[in-house]
Amino acid sequence: MSDPLNTVVIVGGGTAGWLTAGLLAAEHRQGLEVGLEIILIESPDVSPIGVGEGTWPTMRTSLQTMGVSETRFIRECDASFKQGTRFSRWTTGDDDHYYHPFAPPIRFNDFDLARHWQPLRDKVNYADAVTPQGRACEHALAPKQITTPEFAGNLNYGYHLDAGKFSKFLERHCVEKLGVTHIVDNVVSVNGADNGDIESLSLQSGETVNGDLFIDCTGFAALLLGKHYEVPYRSMQDYLFNDRALAVQVPRSSPDDPIASTTLSTAQRAGWIWDIALPNRRGVGYVHSSAHTSDEQAEADLRSYLASTGSAEFSESCAPRRIDFSAGHREKLWHRNCVAVGLSGGFVEPLEASALVMIEQAANMLSEQLPPNRSIMDIVAKRFNRRFLRHWHSIADFLKLHYVLSRREDSEYWRDNRGAGSIPADLQESLELWRYRCPRYQDFSHVDELFPAASYQYVLYGMNFETEWPSKRRQSDTASRATAGELFEENIRLTKQALQALPTNRDLINKVHEFGFQKI
Ligand SMILES: Cc1cc2nc3c(=O)[nH]c(=O)nc-3n(C[C@H](O)[C@H](O)[C@H](O)COP(=O)(O)OP(=O)(O)OC[C@H]3O[C@@H](n4cnc5c(N)ncnc54)[C@H](O)[C@@H]3O)c2cc1C
């Protein structure tokens, strides 16, 4: 075979670098006599970004694929269970709230329960009518019991985790168990080959590292795809205004505090605050638009949130860390023999925690479609780019939905967010359609859709969007009305069962630390 792909060089030791290394090594090294050589180079001077503490349920599969024990992961990364997001004050700015849980509505695959919920909308909120998960989260319950095997769940779940500990945990696993070579050094130059590919990297120590495929996981620096290849950045700032975050870590007032099992997202005058509960601390941050508020005001709003959530003393003494970003992505993610994964490829605000799942998707596609030689690499690159540009587009639409549906009038920020020019055309069209029917599978035709119809339903109906199902057809729909009635009853039964059987998030975490889960 000409130009075989033998060595992959990853630059960057943040979550993107180590997740990519782990997923590639699990497939292309583990159990093989002659495996792929995987080298990860990490700067001793530039720390990983250290935020990114909410994952999707996909992380369970990623950890399992890498051969990680869930018990060890929970113990060593201070992880807790996440079952979705609770959005507060997004709709009216008063005390409204709704859940976007990870579990889809009951029998979502073959039955349109959402339309049968429309006449009941004043009696029960959408999430509570169709899944037990919102109610379980309201009581800070865990998604499983201590007797449930590793990675299995009674309810669907992902994790909240300590980002710093997570990348160190992955590093240990990749190096000790999966045979990834780790070099701690600064990349000081990128050396091109005659054909325009990257041939090697020069390190500060004087060493040169050659490779066949280079993965840029250098975060916002985008050293390979951005600086070396100058692949342009496509801004999404016209739709998504937020460009700054103020982040703090808040100590717990008592070791027995309940641990919320959703990310709390509370809308503010010029953005929103995330609140992520770990067993020993909370991670809190105010994501906002610098064009709509000053740094001083943003900090005051963050402090007042902390004070209102029981951290009054801390809010006076804390010094938040400021992180600037620009919503958008590279015009392509794979160019020649270089792929950007993680922040180097793009970033939008963490409203639905979509960054880590994009890393997992990229690493999985790389792993599955890894070209065995250079000659077919451009074909794989074209497909990779097509897929990830579609993902960026769909993330922008879904995030924007949260802003478009808001009826808040208390600041320019919310009014500007509903301005016609700021709404992506596809989203605008979909909203027109959904006034007359609920979002369903056919609206999202790809199997790897990040935000399927269920997610749209939770946000639309959580924020009181009205779908007007023609009343004559509704009356003639006797058979499916009966089925819907049974499903609503079934959900009530499952909810009671979940509330009785599930321990609190705190209890389960304590037990995992003490006893561990059963291994499957
Ligand atoms: C405010 C905020 C909140 C977020 N919240 C979430 C969330 O809840 N959920 C979620 O999924 N995502 C979230 N994210 C995104 C998430 O943090 C990132 O996607 C994730 O941490 C991956 O980062 P990274 O590895 O791409 O970059 P980084 O963590 O920045 O790592 C970059 C690496 O490159 C190395 N490097 C840089 N230059 C060189 C060089 N010259 N030589 C060698 N090495 C070099 C550095 O040493 C470092 O190891 C959030 C992001 C922000 C900004």
Coordinates of C-alpha atoms and ligand atoms in Angstrom, one line a residue:
M1 CA 0.0 0.0 0.0
S2 CA 1.5 3.4 -0.9
D3 CA 1.8 6.1 1.7
P4 CA 0.3 4.0 4.6
L5 CA -1.0 5.9 7.6
N6 CA 1.1 4.7 10.5
T7 CA 1.5 7.6 12.9
V8 CA -1.1 10.1 14.1
V9 CA 0.2 13.1 16.0
I10 CA -2.2 15.0 18.2
V11 CA -1.2 18.5 19.4
G12 CA -3.0 19.5 22.7
G13 CA -3.6 17.8 26.0
G14 CA -7.0 19.2 26.9
T15 CA -10.2 17.2 26.8
A16 CA -10.2 17.2 23.0
G17 CA -6.7 15.8 22.7
W18 CA -7.1 13.1 25.2
L19 CA -10.6 12.0 24.2
T20 CA -9.4 11.8 20.6
A21 CA -6.3 9.9 21.6
G22 CA -8.3 7.5 23.7
L23 CA -11.0 6.7 21.1
L24 CA -8.5 6.3 18.3
A25 CA -6.2 4.1 20.5
A26 CA -9.2 1.9 21.7
E27 CA -9.9 1.0 18.0
H28 CA -6.5 1.1 16.4
R29 CA -4.1 -0.1 19.1
Q30 CA -5.9 -2.2 21.7
G31 CA -5.4 -5.9 21.1
L32 CA -3.3 -5.4 17.9
E33 CA 0.2 -6.7 17.5
V34 CA 1.0 -3.8 15.1
G35 CA -1.2 -0.9 16.1
L36 CA -1.3 2.6 15.0
E37 CA 1.3 4.8 16.6
I38 CA -0.4 7.7 18.5
I39 CA 1.7 10.6 19.8
L40 CA 0.2 13.4 21.9
I41 CA 2.2 16.6 22.4
E42 CA 1.1 19.0 25.1
S43 CA 2.6 22.3 26.1
P44 CA 4.0 22.6 29.6
D45 CA 3.2 26.3 29.5
V46 CA -0.4 26.5 28.2
S47 CA -2.9 24.9 30.5
P48 CA -6.1 23.4 29.1
I49 CA -9.1 25.7 29.3
G50 CA -10.3 24.0 32.4
V51 CA -14.1 24.6 31.8
G52 CA -16.5 22.2 30.0
E53 CA -18.0 20.3 32.9
G54 CA -21.3 19.1 31.5
T55 CA -21.5 16.1 29.1
W56 CA -24.1 14.3 27.1
P57 CA -25.1 10.6 27.6
T58 CA -22.8 9.8 24.7
M59 CA -19.9 10.1 27.2
R60 CA -20.9 6.8 28.7
T61 CA -20.3 5.1 25.4
S62 CA -17.0 6.9 24.9
L63 CA -15.7 5.9 28.4
Q64 CA -16.9 2.3 27.8
T65 CA -15.2 2.2 24.4
M66 CA -11.9 3.3 26.0
G67 CA -12.3 0.6 28.6
V68 CA -12.7 3.0 31.6
S69 CA -14.4 1.9 34.8
E70 CA -17.3 4.1 35.6
T71 CA -16.6 3.8 39.4
R72 CA -13.0 5.0 38.9
F73 CA -14.1 7.8 36.6
I74 CA -16.7 9.0 39.2
R75 CA -14.2 8.8 42.0
E76 CA -11.3 10.4 40.2
C77 CA -13.0 13.2 38.3
D78 CA -15.4 14.3 41.1
A79 CA -18.2 13.4 38.7
S80 CA -21.9 13.5 39.4
F81 CA -24.9 12.5 37.2
K82 CA -26.5 14.9 34.8
Q83 CA -30.0 14.3 33.3
G84 CA -30.5 17.4 31.2
T85 CA -30.9 21.1 31.8
R86 CA -33.3 23.1 33.8
F87 CA -34.0 26.5 32.2
S88 CA -35.2 29.2 34.5
R89 CA -36.5 32.7 33.6
W90 CA -36.0 32.1 29.9
T91 CA -39.6 32.6 28.8
T92 CA -40.9 35.6 30.7
G93 CA -38.0 36.6 33.0
D94 CA -40.2 35.9 36.1
D95 CA -40.2 32.6 37.9
D96 CA -40.9 30.4 34.8
H97 CA -38.9 27.2 34.3
Y98 CA -38.8 24.1 32.2
Y99 CA -36.7 21.0 31.6
H100 CA -34.9 19.7 28.6
P101 CA -34.3 16.2 29.9
F102 CA -32.1 13.6 28.2
A103 CA -34.9 11.0 28.0
P104 CA -37.1 11.2 24.9
P105 CA -40.9 11.3 25.4
I106 CA -42.4 7.9 26.1
R107 CA -42.8 5.8 22.9
F108 CA -41.3 8.7 20.9
N109 CA -40.2 6.5 18.0
D110 CA -43.7 5.5 16.8
F111 CA -46.2 7.8 18.4
D112 CA -46.8 11.6 18.3
L113 CA -47.8 12.2 21.9
A114 CA -46.9 15.9 21.6
R115 CA -50.1 16.7 19.6
H116 CA -52.3 14.9 22.2
W117 CA -50.7 17.0 24.9
Q118 CA -51.7 20.3 23.2
P119 CA -55.3 20.4 24.7
L120 CA -53.7 19.5 28.2
R121 CA -51.1 22.3 28.1
D122 CA -52.7 24.3 30.9
K123 CA -53.0 21.3 33.2
V124 CA -49.5 19.7 33.0
N125 CA -46.2 20.9 31.5
Y126 CA -44.9 19.0 28.5
A127 CA -41.9 17.3 30.0
D128 CA -43.9 16.0 33.0
A129 CA -46.6 14.7 30.7
V130 CA -44.3 12.5 28.7
T131 CA -41.3 11.5 30.8
P132 CA -40.5 10.9 34.5
Q133 CA -37.2 12.6 34.2
G134 CA -38.1 16.2 35.0
R135 CA -39.9 15.2 38.2
A136 CA -36.9 13.0 39.2
C137 CA -34.6 16.1 38.6
E138 CA -36.8 18.3 40.6
H139 CA -36.1 16.1 43.6
A140 CA -32.3 15.9 42.8
L141 CA -32.6 12.2 42.2
A142 CA -30.0 10.0 40.6
P143 CA -30.8 8.2 37.3
K144 CA -29.9 4.8 38.7
Q145 CA -29.3 2.7 41.8
I146 CA -26.1 1.4 43.3
T147 CA -27.1 -2.1 42.1
T148 CA -27.4 -0.9 38.5
P149 CA -24.4 -2.1 36.5
E150 CA -21.8 0.4 35.3
F151 CA -23.0 2.6 32.5
A152 CA -26.5 1.3 32.6
G153 CA -29.3 3.6 33.8
N154 CA -32.9 3.5 34.9
L155 CA -33.1 7.0 33.3
N156 CA -30.9 8.4 30.6
Y157 CA -27.8 10.3 31.9
G158 CA -24.5 12.0 31.2
Y159 CA -22.2 13.6 33.7
H160 CA -21.0 16.7 35.5
L161 CA -17.3 16.5 36.1
D162 CA -14.2 18.4 37.1
A163 CA -12.7 19.3 33.7
G164 CA -9.1 19.6 35.0
K165 CA -9.3 16.2 36.7
F166 CA -11.0 14.6 33.6
S167 CA -8.2 15.4 31.2
K168 CA -5.6 14.1 33.7
F169 CA -7.7 11.0 34.2
L170 CA -7.9 10.4 30.4
E171 CA -4.1 11.1 30.1
R172 CA -3.3 8.3 32.7
H173 CA -5.7 5.9 31.0
C174 CA -4.4 6.6 27.5
V175 CA -0.7 6.4 28.4
E176 CA -0.9 3.5 30.9
K177 CA -3.6 1.3 29.3
L178 CA -3.8 2.3 25.6
G179 CA -0.1 2.9 24.8
V180 CA -0.4 6.5 23.7
T181 CA 3.0 8.3 23.6
H182 CA 2.9 11.5 25.6
I183 CA 5.4 14.3 24.9
V184 CA 5.4 17.4 27.1
D185 CA 6.9 20.2 25.0
N186 CA 6.0 23.3 23.0
V187 CA 5.4 23.0 19.3
V188 CA 7.4 25.9 17.9
S189 CA 7.0 25.3 14.1
V190 CA 5.0 23.4 11.7
N191 CA 7.0 22.0 8.8
G192 CA 5.3 21.5 5.4
A193 CA 6.1 18.9 2.8
D194 CA 6.4 19.7 -0.9
N195 CA 2.8 18.6 -1.6
G196 CA 1.4 21.0 1.0
D197 CA 0.8 18.4 3.7
I198 CA 2.3 18.8 7.2
E199 CA 5.4 16.7 7.4
S200 CA 6.6 17.2 10.9
L201 CA 6.5 19.5 14.0
S202 CA 9.5 21.1 15.6
L203 CA 9.5 21.2 19.4
Q204 CA 11.2 23.6 21.7
S205 CA 13.6 20.9 22.9
G206 CA 15.0 20.6 19.4
E207 CA 13.2 17.3 18.7
T208 CA 11.3 16.8 15.4
V209 CA 8.1 14.7 15.4
N210 CA 7.0 13.2 12.0
G211 CA 3.5 12.0 11.3
D212 CA 1.1 11.0 8.6
L213 CA -2.0 12.6 10.1
F214 CA -2.0 15.7 12.4
I215 CA -4.8 16.5 14.8
D216 CA -5.1 20.1 16.0
C217 CA -6.4 20.1 19.5
T218 CA -4.6 23.3 20.5
G219 CA -7.8 25.0 21.7
F220 CA -8.5 28.6 20.7
A221 CA -4.8 28.9 19.5
A222 CA -5.7 26.6 16.5
L223 CA -2.0 26.2 15.8
L224 CA -2.2 23.9 12.8
L225 CA -5.5 24.5 11.0
G226 CA -5.7 28.2 11.9
K227 CA -2.2 29.6 12.1
H228 CA -0.4 27.2 9.8
Y229 CA -3.1 26.6 7.1
E230 CA -5.0 29.9 7.7
V231 CA -8.3 28.2 7.2
P232 CA -10.7 31.1 7.8
Y233 CA -13.1 31.3 10.8
R234 CA -16.8 31.6 9.9
S235 CA -18.5 33.7 12.5
M236 CA -22.0 32.9 13.9
Q237 CA -22.0 36.1 16.0
D238 CA -25.0 37.5 13.9
Y239 CA -27.2 34.8 15.4
L240 CA -25.5 34.0 18.7
F241 CA -24.4 37.2 20.4
N242 CA -22.7 35.8 23.5
D243 CA -18.9 36.2 23.4
R244 CA -17.7 36.3 27.0
A245 CA -18.0 34.2 30.1
L246 CA -17.1 34.9 33.8
A247 CA -16.5 31.7 35.6
V248 CA -16.0 30.8 39.3
Q249 CA -15.8 27.7 41.4
V250 CA -18.0 27.8 44.5
P251 CA -17.3 25.7 47.6
R252 CA -20.1 23.8 49.1
S253 CA -21.5 25.1 52.3
S254 CA -22.1 21.6 53.7
P255 CA -20.9 18.2 52.5
D256 CA -24.5 17.0 52.6
D257 CA -25.8 19.7 50.2
P258 CA -28.1 18.2 47.6
I259 CA -26.4 17.7 44.2
A260 CA -28.6 18.9 41.4
S261 CA -28.9 16.3 38.7
T262 CA -29.3 18.9 35.9
T263 CA -27.3 21.8 34.8
L264 CA -29.1 24.9 36.0
S265 CA -29.4 27.6 33.3
T266 CA -30.8 30.9 34.6
A267 CA -31.4 33.7 32.1
Q268 CA -30.1 37.2 32.9
R269 CA -30.5 40.6 31.4
A270 CA -27.6 40.0 28.9
G271 CA -27.1 36.3 28.8
W272 CA -27.5 33.3 31.2
I273 CA -25.7 31.7 34.1
W274 CA -24.7 28.0 34.2
D275 CA -24.6 26.3 37.6
I276 CA -23.1 22.8 37.6
A277 CA -23.1 20.7 40.8
L278 CA -20.2 18.5 41.6
P279 CA -20.0 16.6 44.9
N280 CA -17.5 19.0 46.5
R281 CA -18.1 22.3 44.7
R282 CA -20.2 24.1 42.1
G283 CA -19.0 25.5 38.8
V284 CA -20.8 28.7 38.0
G285 CA -20.4 31.1 35.1
Y286 CA -22.2 34.0 33.4
V287 CA -22.2 33.7 29.6
H288 CA -23.1 37.1 28.1
S289 CA -22.8 39.5 25.2
S290 CA -20.2 42.1 25.7
A291 CA -22.1 44.4 23.3
H292 CA -25.1 44.3 25.7
T293 CA -23.5 44.7 29.2
S294 CA -20.4 46.0 30.7
D295 CA -17.8 43.8 32.5
E296 CA -18.7 45.6 35.8
Q297 CA -22.4 44.9 35.4
A298 CA -21.8 41.3 34.4
E299 CA -19.7 40.7 37.5
A300 CA -22.4 42.4 39.7
D301 CA -25.1 40.1 38.1
L302 CA -22.9 37.0 38.7
R303 CA -22.4 38.0 42.4
S304 CA -26.0 38.7 42.9
Y305 CA -26.8 35.2 41.5
L306 CA -24.3 33.6 43.8
A307 CA -25.7 35.5 46.8
S308 CA -29.3 34.4 45.8
T309 CA -28.2 30.7 45.7
G310 CA -26.7 30.6 49.2
S311 CA -23.1 31.7 48.5
A312 CA -23.4 35.3 49.9
E313 CA -20.1 35.3 51.6
F314 CA -18.3 33.8 48.7
S315 CA -19.8 36.1 46.2
E316 CA -18.1 39.1 47.9
S317 CA -14.7 37.5 47.9
C318 CA -14.6 35.7 44.6
A319 CA -12.6 36.8 41.6
P320 CA -14.2 35.5 38.5
R321 CA -12.1 34.3 35.6
R322 CA -12.9 36.0 32.2
I323 CA -13.0 33.9 29.0
D324 CA -13.5 35.6 25.7
F325 CA -14.7 33.7 22.6
S326 CA -16.2 34.3 19.2
A327 CA -19.2 32.1 18.2
G328 CA -18.3 30.3 15.0
H329 CA -16.2 27.5 13.3
R330 CA -13.5 27.0 10.7
E331 CA -14.7 27.0 7.1
K332 CA -13.5 23.4 7.0
L333 CA -12.3 21.1 9.8
W334 CA -10.1 18.8 7.8
H335 CA -7.6 20.2 5.3
R336 CA -4.9 18.1 3.6
N337 CA -3.5 15.8 6.4
C338 CA -4.7 18.0 9.3
V339 CA -8.0 17.8 11.3
A340 CA -9.2 20.3 14.0
V341 CA -11.0 18.7 16.9
G342 CA -12.3 20.7 19.9
L343 CA -12.0 24.5 20.3
S344 CA -9.5 24.8 17.5
G345 CA -12.4 23.9 15.1
G346 CA -15.0 26.2 16.5
F347 CA -17.0 27.1 19.6
V348 CA -20.4 28.4 20.5
E349 CA -21.7 29.2 24.0
P350 CA -22.2 26.1 26.1
L351 CA -26.0 26.5 26.4
E352 CA -26.6 22.8 25.5
A353 CA -23.1 21.6 26.3
S354 CA -22.5 20.7 22.7
A355 CA -18.7 21.0 22.6
L356 CA -17.7 17.7 24.2
V357 CA -20.2 15.7 22.2
M358 CA -18.8 17.3 19.0
I359 CA -15.4 16.1 20.1
E360 CA -16.7 12.6 20.6
Q361 CA -18.4 12.6 17.3
A362 CA -15.3 13.9 15.5
A363 CA -13.1 11.3 17.2
N364 CA -15.5 8.5 16.5
M365 CA -15.8 9.4 12.8
L366 CA -12.0 9.7 12.6
S367 CA -11.6 6.3 14.2
E368 CA -14.2 4.6 12.1
Q369 CA -13.1 6.2 8.8
L370 CA -9.4 6.5 9.4
P371 CA -7.9 6.4 5.9
P372 CA -5.4 3.6 5.7
N373 CA -3.3 5.6 3.3
R374 CA -2.8 9.1 2.0
S375 CA -4.4 8.5 -1.4
I376 CA -8.0 8.2 0.0
M377 CA -7.6 10.8 2.7
D378 CA -9.1 13.7 0.7
I379 CA -12.3 11.7 0.2
V380 CA -12.7 11.1 3.9
A381 CA -11.8 14.7 4.6
K382 CA -14.6 15.9 2.2
R383 CA -17.2 13.7 4.0
F384 CA -15.9 14.8 7.4
N385 CA -16.2 18.4 6.5
R386 CA -19.7 18.0 5.1
R387 CA -20.9 16.3 8.2
F388 CA -19.4 18.7 10.7
L389 CA -20.4 21.8 8.8
R390 CA -24.0 20.5 9.0
H391 CA -23.6 19.9 12.7
W392 CA -22.4 23.5 13.3
H393 CA -25.4 24.8 11.3
S394 CA -27.8 22.6 13.4
I395 CA -26.3 23.7 16.7
A396 CA -26.7 27.4 15.7
D397 CA -30.4 26.8 14.9
F398 CA -31.1 24.9 18.1
L399 CA -29.3 27.3 20.4
K400 CA -31.0 30.3 18.7
L401 CA -34.4 28.6 19.3
H402 CA -34.1 29.3 23.1
Y403 CA -33.7 33.0 22.4
V404 CA -36.3 33.4 19.7
L405 CA -39.1 31.8 21.9
S406 CA -38.4 34.1 24.8
R407 CA -40.9 36.8 25.5
R408 CA -38.5 38.8 27.8
E409 CA -38.7 42.5 27.3
D410 CA -36.5 43.7 30.1
S411 CA -33.4 44.5 27.9
E412 CA -32.2 45.2 24.4
Y413 CA -30.4 41.9 24.5
W414 CA -33.7 39.9 24.4
R415 CA -35.3 42.2 21.9
D416 CA -32.3 42.1 19.6
N417 CA -32.2 38.3 19.9
R418 CA -35.7 38.2 18.3
G419 CA -34.8 40.7 15.6
A420 CA -35.7 39.1 12.2
G421 CA -32.2 39.5 10.8
S422 CA -30.8 37.5 13.7
I423 CA -32.8 34.4 13.1
P424 CA -31.4 31.7 10.8
A425 CA -33.6 31.2 7.7
D426 CA -34.1 27.4 8.3
L427 CA -35.2 28.0 11.9
Q428 CA -37.6 30.7 10.8
E429 CA -39.2 28.3 8.3
S430 CA -39.4 25.4 10.8
L431 CA -41.2 27.7 13.3
E432 CA -43.8 28.5 10.7
L433 CA -44.4 24.8 10.1
W434 CA -44.5 23.9 13.8
R435 CA -47.4 26.3 14.3
Y436 CA -49.5 23.6 12.6
R437 CA -47.9 20.4 13.5
C438 CA -45.3 19.2 16.1
P439 CA -41.7 18.6 15.2
R440 CA -41.2 14.9 14.1
Y441 CA -38.5 12.7 12.6
Q442 CA -39.0 13.9 9.0
D443 CA -37.9 17.4 10.1
F444 CA -34.5 16.0 10.9
S445 CA -33.5 13.5 8.3
H446 CA -30.0 12.5 9.4
V447 CA -29.4 9.5 11.8
D448 CA -26.6 11.4 13.6
E449 CA -28.7 14.5 14.3
L450 CA -27.4 16.2 17.5
F451 CA -30.7 17.8 18.4
P452 CA -33.5 15.5 17.3
A453 CA -37.2 16.3 17.2
A454 CA -37.6 15.4 20.9
S455 CA -35.2 18.1 21.9
Y456 CA -37.1 20.7 19.8
Q457 CA -40.4 19.6 21.4
Y458 CA -39.0 20.0 24.9
V459 CA -37.8 23.5 24.2
L460 CA -40.8 24.6 22.1
Y461 CA -43.4 23.4 24.6
G462 CA -41.3 24.2 27.6
M463 CA -41.4 27.8 26.4
N464 CA -45.1 27.8 25.7
F465 CA -44.9 27.7 21.9
E466 CA -48.4 26.9 20.5
T467 CA -49.0 24.3 17.8
E468 CA -52.6 24.4 16.5
W469 CA -53.6 20.9 15.5
P470 CA -56.8 21.3 13.4
S471 CA -59.7 20.7 15.8
K472 CA -61.9 18.6 13.4
R473 CA -59.1 16.1 12.9
R474 CA -58.4 16.1 16.6
Q475 CA -62.1 15.0 17.3
S476 CA -62.0 12.3 14.6
D477 CA -58.8 10.8 16.0
T478 CA -60.5 8.5 18.5
A479 CA -58.1 5.5 18.3
S480 CA -55.0 7.5 18.8
R481 CA -56.6 9.6 21.5
A482 CA -57.1 6.3 23.4
T483 CA -53.5 5.3 22.9
A484 CA -52.3 8.8 24.1
G485 CA -54.5 8.5 27.2
E486 CA -52.8 5.1 28.0
L487 CA -49.4 6.6 27.5
F488 CA -50.0 9.5 29.8
E489 CA -51.2 7.1 32.4
E490 CA -48.2 4.9 31.9
N491 CA -46.0 7.9 32.4
I492 CA -47.7 8.7 35.7
R493 CA -47.1 5.2 36.8
L494 CA -43.4 5.3 35.8
T495 CA -43.0 8.7 37.5
K496 CA -44.3 7.3 40.8
Q497 CA -42.1 4.3 40.5
A498 CA -39.0 6.5 39.8
L499 CA -39.7 8.8 42.7
Q500 CA -40.0 5.8 45.0
A501 CA -37.1 3.8 43.8
L502 CA -34.3 6.2 42.9
P503 CA -31.8 7.5 45.6
T504 CA -30.8 11.1 45.6
N505 CA -27.8 12.1 43.5
R506 CA -25.8 12.8 46.7
D507 CA -26.7 9.3 48.2
L508 CA -25.7 7.5 45.1
I509 CA -22.4 9.4 44.7
N510 CA -21.5 8.6 48.3
K511 CA -22.3 5.0 47.7
V512 CA -20.2 4.9 44.5
H513 CA -17.3 6.3 46.5
E514 CA -17.8 3.7 49.3
F515 CA -18.7 0.5 47.4
G516 CA -18.5 1.2 43.6
F517 CA -20.9 -0.1 40.9
Q518 CA -21.1 -3.7 39.7
K519 CA -19.0 -4.3 36.6
I520 CA -20.8 -5.7 33.6
Ligands
LIG1 C1 -17.0 29.1 29.3 C2 -17.0 27.8 28.7 C3 -17.9 26.8 29.2 C4 -17.9 25.5 28.6 N1 -18.8 24.6 29.1 C5 -18.9 23.4 28.4 C6 -19.8 22.4 28.8 O1 -20.5 22.5 29.8 N2 -19.9 21.2 28.1 C7 -19.1 21.0 27.0 O2 -19.3 20.0 26.3 N3 -18.2 21.9 26.6 C8 -18.1 23.1 27.3 N4 -17.1 24.0 26.9 C9 -16.2 23.6 25.9 C10 -15.1 22.7 26.4 O3 -14.4 23.4 27.5 C11 -14.0 22.4 25.4 O4 -14.7 22.0 24.2 C12 -13.1 21.3 25.9 O5 -12.5 21.6 27.1 C13 -12.0 21.0 24.9 O6 -11.0 22.0 24.9 P1 -9.8 21.7 23.9 O7 -9.1 20.5 24.4 O8 -10.2 21.9 22.5 O9 -8.8 23.0 24.2 P2 -7.9 23.3 25.6 O10 -8.5 22.7 26.8 O11 -7.7 24.8 25.5 O12 -6.5 22.6 25.3 C14 -5.6 23.1 24.4 C15 -4.3 22.3 24.5 O13 -3.4 22.7 23.5 C16 -2.1 22.7 24.1 N5 -1.3 23.7 23.3 C17 -1.6 24.9 22.9 N6 -0.5 25.5 22.2 C18 0.4 24.5 22.1 C19 1.7 24.4 21.6 N7 2.3 25.4 20.9 N8 2.4 23.3 21.7 C20 1.9 22.2 22.3 N9 0.7 22.2 22.9 C21 0.0 23.3 22.8 C22 -2.3 23.2 25.5 O14 -1.2 22.9 26.3 C23 -3.5 22.4 25.9 O15 -3.2 21.2 26.4 C24 -17.1 25.2 27.5 C25 -16.2 26.2 27.0 C26 -16.2 27.5 27.6 C27 -15.2 28.5 27.0

